[in-house]
Short mmCIF file of C-alpha atoms in Angstrom, two decimals:
data_model
loop_
_atom_site.label_atom_id
_atom_site.label_comp_id
_atom_site.label_asym_id
_atom_site.label_seq_id
_atom_site.Cartn_x
_atom_site.Cartn_y
_atom_site.Cartn_z
CA MET A 883 9.82 -27.54 0.14
CA VAL A 884 9.36 -24.79 2.58
CA GLU A 885 7.22 -25.64 5.44
CA GLN A 886 4.10 -23.70 6.02
CA GLY A 887 4.87 -22.78 9.80
CA LEU A 888 8.07 -21.20 8.93
CA VAL A 889 6.17 -18.84 6.39
CA ARG A 890 3.33 -18.28 9.02
CA ALA A 891 5.82 -17.71 11.61
CA ALA A 892 7.84 -14.96 9.11
CA GLN A 893 4.25 -13.48 8.61
CA SER A 894 3.59 -12.74 11.97
CA GLY A 895 6.70 -11.19 12.52
CA ASP A 896 9.40 -13.85 13.73
CA ARG A 897 12.63 -12.12 12.24
CA ASP A 898 14.51 -15.17 12.60
CA ALA A 899 11.91 -17.45 10.74
CA LEU A 900 12.01 -14.99 7.98
CA ILE A 901 15.76 -15.05 7.63
CA THR A 902 15.47 -19.00 7.75
CA LEU A 903 12.89 -18.84 5.00
CA LEU A 904 14.90 -16.39 2.85
CA ARG A 905 17.87 -18.82 3.26
CA GLU A 906 16.05 -21.84 2.25
CA ILE A 907 14.58 -20.11 -1.01
CA GLU A 908 17.74 -18.19 -2.13
CA GLY A 909 19.17 -20.90 -4.26
CA GLN A 910 15.96 -21.59 -5.86
CA VAL A 911 15.37 -18.03 -6.69
CA TYR A 912 19.07 -17.49 -7.88
CA LYS A 913 18.42 -20.59 -10.06
CA THR A 914 15.23 -19.27 -11.59
CA ALA A 915 17.02 -16.02 -12.09
CA PHE A 916 19.82 -17.39 -13.83
CA TYR A 917 18.04 -19.75 -16.03
CA ILE A 918 16.00 -16.58 -17.59
CA LEU A 919 18.74 -14.09 -17.62
CA HIS A 920 21.63 -16.21 -18.50
CA ASN A 921 24.28 -13.91 -16.90
CA GLU A 922 25.49 -14.20 -13.22
CA GLN A 923 25.83 -10.49 -12.32
CA ASP A 924 22.27 -9.86 -13.52
CA ALA A 925 20.81 -13.20 -11.88
CA LEU A 926 22.55 -11.85 -8.73
CA ASP A 927 21.15 -8.57 -8.69
CA ALA A 928 17.48 -10.01 -9.69
CA SER A 929 17.97 -12.79 -6.98
CA GLN A 930 18.82 -9.97 -4.44
CA GLU A 931 15.90 -7.81 -5.44
CA ALA A 932 13.43 -10.64 -5.20
CA LEU A 933 14.47 -11.77 -1.71
CA ILE A 934 14.21 -8.13 -0.71
CA ARG A 935 10.80 -7.80 -2.05
CA ILE A 936 10.13 -11.28 -0.60
CA TYR A 937 11.42 -9.84 2.61
CA THR A 938 9.34 -6.40 2.55
CA LYS A 939 6.15 -8.15 1.11
CA ILE A 940 6.02 -11.40 3.28
CA GLY A 941 2.82 -10.16 4.87
CA SER A 942 0.93 -9.64 1.82
CA TYR A 943 1.32 -13.44 0.93
CA GLU A 944 -1.97 -15.34 1.03
CA GLU A 945 -2.26 -19.02 1.30
CA LYS A 946 -4.62 -19.09 -1.57
CA ALA A 947 -1.39 -19.94 -4.01
CA GLN A 948 1.62 -22.06 -2.76
CA PHE A 949 4.42 -20.36 -1.32
CA LYS A 950 6.87 -21.54 -4.10
CA THR A 951 4.60 -20.06 -6.94
CA TRP A 952 4.21 -16.79 -4.95
CA VAL A 953 8.07 -16.63 -4.85
CA GLN A 954 8.65 -17.68 -8.49
CA ARG A 955 6.07 -14.91 -9.77
CA ILE A 956 7.95 -12.42 -7.89
CA VAL A 957 11.47 -13.57 -9.45
CA THR A 958 10.08 -14.26 -12.86
CA ASN A 959 8.38 -10.54 -12.88
CA ILE A 960 11.54 -9.01 -11.77
CA CYS A 961 13.80 -11.19 -14.43
CA ILE A 962 11.40 -10.20 -17.05
CA ASP A 963 11.59 -6.46 -16.20
CA LYS A 964 15.31 -7.00 -16.49
CA PHE A 965 15.45 -8.76 -19.34
CA ARG A 966 13.44 -6.12 -21.09
CA LYS A 967 15.67 -3.25 -20.15
CA THR A 968 19.07 -4.96 -20.95
CA LYS A 969 19.98 -7.35 -23.84
CA PRO A 970 21.39 -10.54 -22.92
CA THR A 971 25.30 -10.85 -22.96
CA VAL A 972 27.21 -13.94 -22.61
CA SER A 973 30.52 -14.19 -21.28
CA ILE A 974 33.32 -16.15 -22.73
CA ASP A 975 34.25 -17.28 -19.04
CA GLU A 976 31.12 -18.76 -18.37
CA HIS A 977 31.56 -21.34 -21.29
CA GLU A 978 35.23 -22.82 -20.13
CA MET A 979 35.33 -26.66 -20.23
CA VAL A 980 37.22 -28.56 -17.82
CA PHE A 981 37.75 -32.37 -18.94
CA LYS A 982 38.11 -34.99 -16.41
CA ASP A 983 39.91 -37.83 -18.34
CA LYS A 984 40.99 -37.81 -21.97
CA GLN A 985 39.05 -40.77 -23.24
CA ASN A 986 35.76 -38.66 -22.43
CA VAL A 987 37.04 -35.30 -24.29
CA GLU A 988 34.90 -36.04 -27.34
CA ARG A 989 31.65 -36.78 -25.40
CA GLU A 990 32.47 -33.36 -23.15
CA VAL A 991 32.68 -31.41 -26.25
CA LEU A 992 29.66 -32.72 -27.88
CA SER A 993 27.73 -32.28 -24.78
CA GLY A 994 29.01 -29.08 -24.18
CA TYR A 995 27.83 -27.81 -27.98
CA LEU A 996 24.35 -29.43 -27.31
CA ALA A 997 23.99 -27.73 -23.98
CA GLU A 998 25.14 -24.53 -25.85
CA ASP A 999 22.64 -24.84 -28.70
CA ILE A 1000 19.97 -25.79 -26.44
CA ARG A 1001 20.63 -22.50 -24.22
CA GLU A 1002 20.86 -20.38 -27.34
CA ALA A 1003 17.45 -21.94 -28.68
CA ILE A 1004 15.58 -21.02 -25.46
CA ASP A 1005 17.44 -17.72 -25.62
CA GLN A 1006 15.85 -17.22 -28.87
CA LEU A 1007 12.17 -18.03 -27.79
CA PRO A 1008 9.86 -15.22 -27.16
CA GLU A 1009 9.90 -14.05 -23.61
CA HIS A 1010 6.70 -15.96 -22.52
CA HIS A 1011 7.44 -19.19 -24.04
CA ARG A 1012 11.23 -18.91 -22.49
CA THR A 1013 9.74 -18.27 -19.35
CA VAL A 1014 7.50 -21.43 -19.31
CA ILE A 1015 9.79 -23.54 -20.60
CA VAL A 1016 12.34 -22.53 -17.66
CA LEU A 1017 9.50 -23.01 -14.97
CA ARG A 1018 8.47 -26.26 -16.60
CA TYR A 1019 11.87 -28.15 -17.42
CA LEU A 1020 14.20 -26.26 -15.33
CA GLN A 1021 12.28 -25.69 -12.07
CA ASP A 1022 10.20 -28.82 -12.53
CA PHE A 1023 6.82 -26.54 -12.07
CA SER A 1024 3.58 -28.41 -12.89
CA TYR A 1025 1.48 -26.75 -15.63
CA ASN A 1026 -1.02 -25.60 -12.76
CA GLU A 1027 2.19 -23.93 -10.66
CA ILE A 1028 3.21 -22.37 -13.80
CA ALA A 1029 -0.26 -20.77 -14.34
CA GLU A 1030 -0.22 -19.62 -10.83
CA SER A 1031 3.19 -18.10 -10.96
CA LEU A 1032 2.44 -16.45 -14.08
CA ASP A 1033 -1.05 -15.39 -13.44
CA LEU A 1034 -1.97 -17.09 -16.66
CA PRO A 1035 -5.27 -19.75 -17.49
CA LEU A 1036 -3.94 -23.08 -17.68
CA ASN A 1037 -4.60 -23.60 -21.18
CA THR A 1038 -2.56 -20.58 -22.28
CA VAL A 1039 0.19 -22.11 -20.40
CA LYS A 1040 -0.04 -25.59 -22.28
CA SER A 1041 -0.45 -23.58 -25.57
CA TYR A 1042 2.98 -21.36 -24.87
CA LEU A 1043 4.56 -24.82 -23.93
CA PHE A 1044 3.27 -26.73 -27.09
CA ARG A 1045 4.70 -23.71 -29.49
CA ALA A 1046 7.75 -23.39 -27.26
CA ARG A 1047 8.76 -27.16 -27.67
CA GLN A 1048 7.46 -26.75 -31.32
CA GLN A 1049 10.16 -23.79 -31.70
CA LEU A 1050 12.95 -25.62 -29.99
CA GLN A 1051 12.62 -28.63 -32.04
CA ASN A 1052 12.78 -26.64 -35.37
CA ARG A 1053 15.80 -24.57 -34.04
CA LEU A 1054 17.35 -28.01 -32.83
CA GLN A 1055 16.65 -30.03 -36.06
CA GLU A 1056 20.34 -29.25 -37.25
CA TYR A 1057 21.81 -30.73 -34.27
CA GLN A 1058 19.36 -33.56 -34.37
CA LYS A 1059 20.39 -34.39 -38.05
CA GLY A 1060 23.91 -34.80 -36.64
CA GLY A 1061 25.19 -31.32 -37.40
CA VAL A 1062 27.12 -29.59 -34.71
CA SER A 1063 26.85 -25.47 -34.51
CA GLY A 1064 29.40 -23.51 -33.02
#
């Protein structure tokens, strides 16, 4: 959680405070970008673009919204723009498995398949459903924070999450029945 005093200092032109602030949020910014884009290079690009935008727009931040929701709105919008411009690709290198001990190999393999199935199911969601799922379950945002971040009515966020969960459940039924894809 970023201190409001640090945000205010950054807004007032304190360069050291601004750099400290950007360092504190860069991990969360990258995490959001990666969850939405599923590509390390695109996530790095989106993160850098978001941090630059935050750097240049910090003066326009108003305390009507929480700082983290303001930041997430910036990151999410940049990722959505990037996602629309490029189709997602998956690198084989990103999915290498390393086993710690031989007794857990089966569990590691099944866990890897489950994670892959979930990622694929999330990737297949419509953009607006995917975004609310990422913010709710991977970034642990409240419904109100999601609504603020995406500039949507609260009931729309609830509806998107409900429909996204239904779609994920339908897509993951094969796995739940004991089948493994991949």
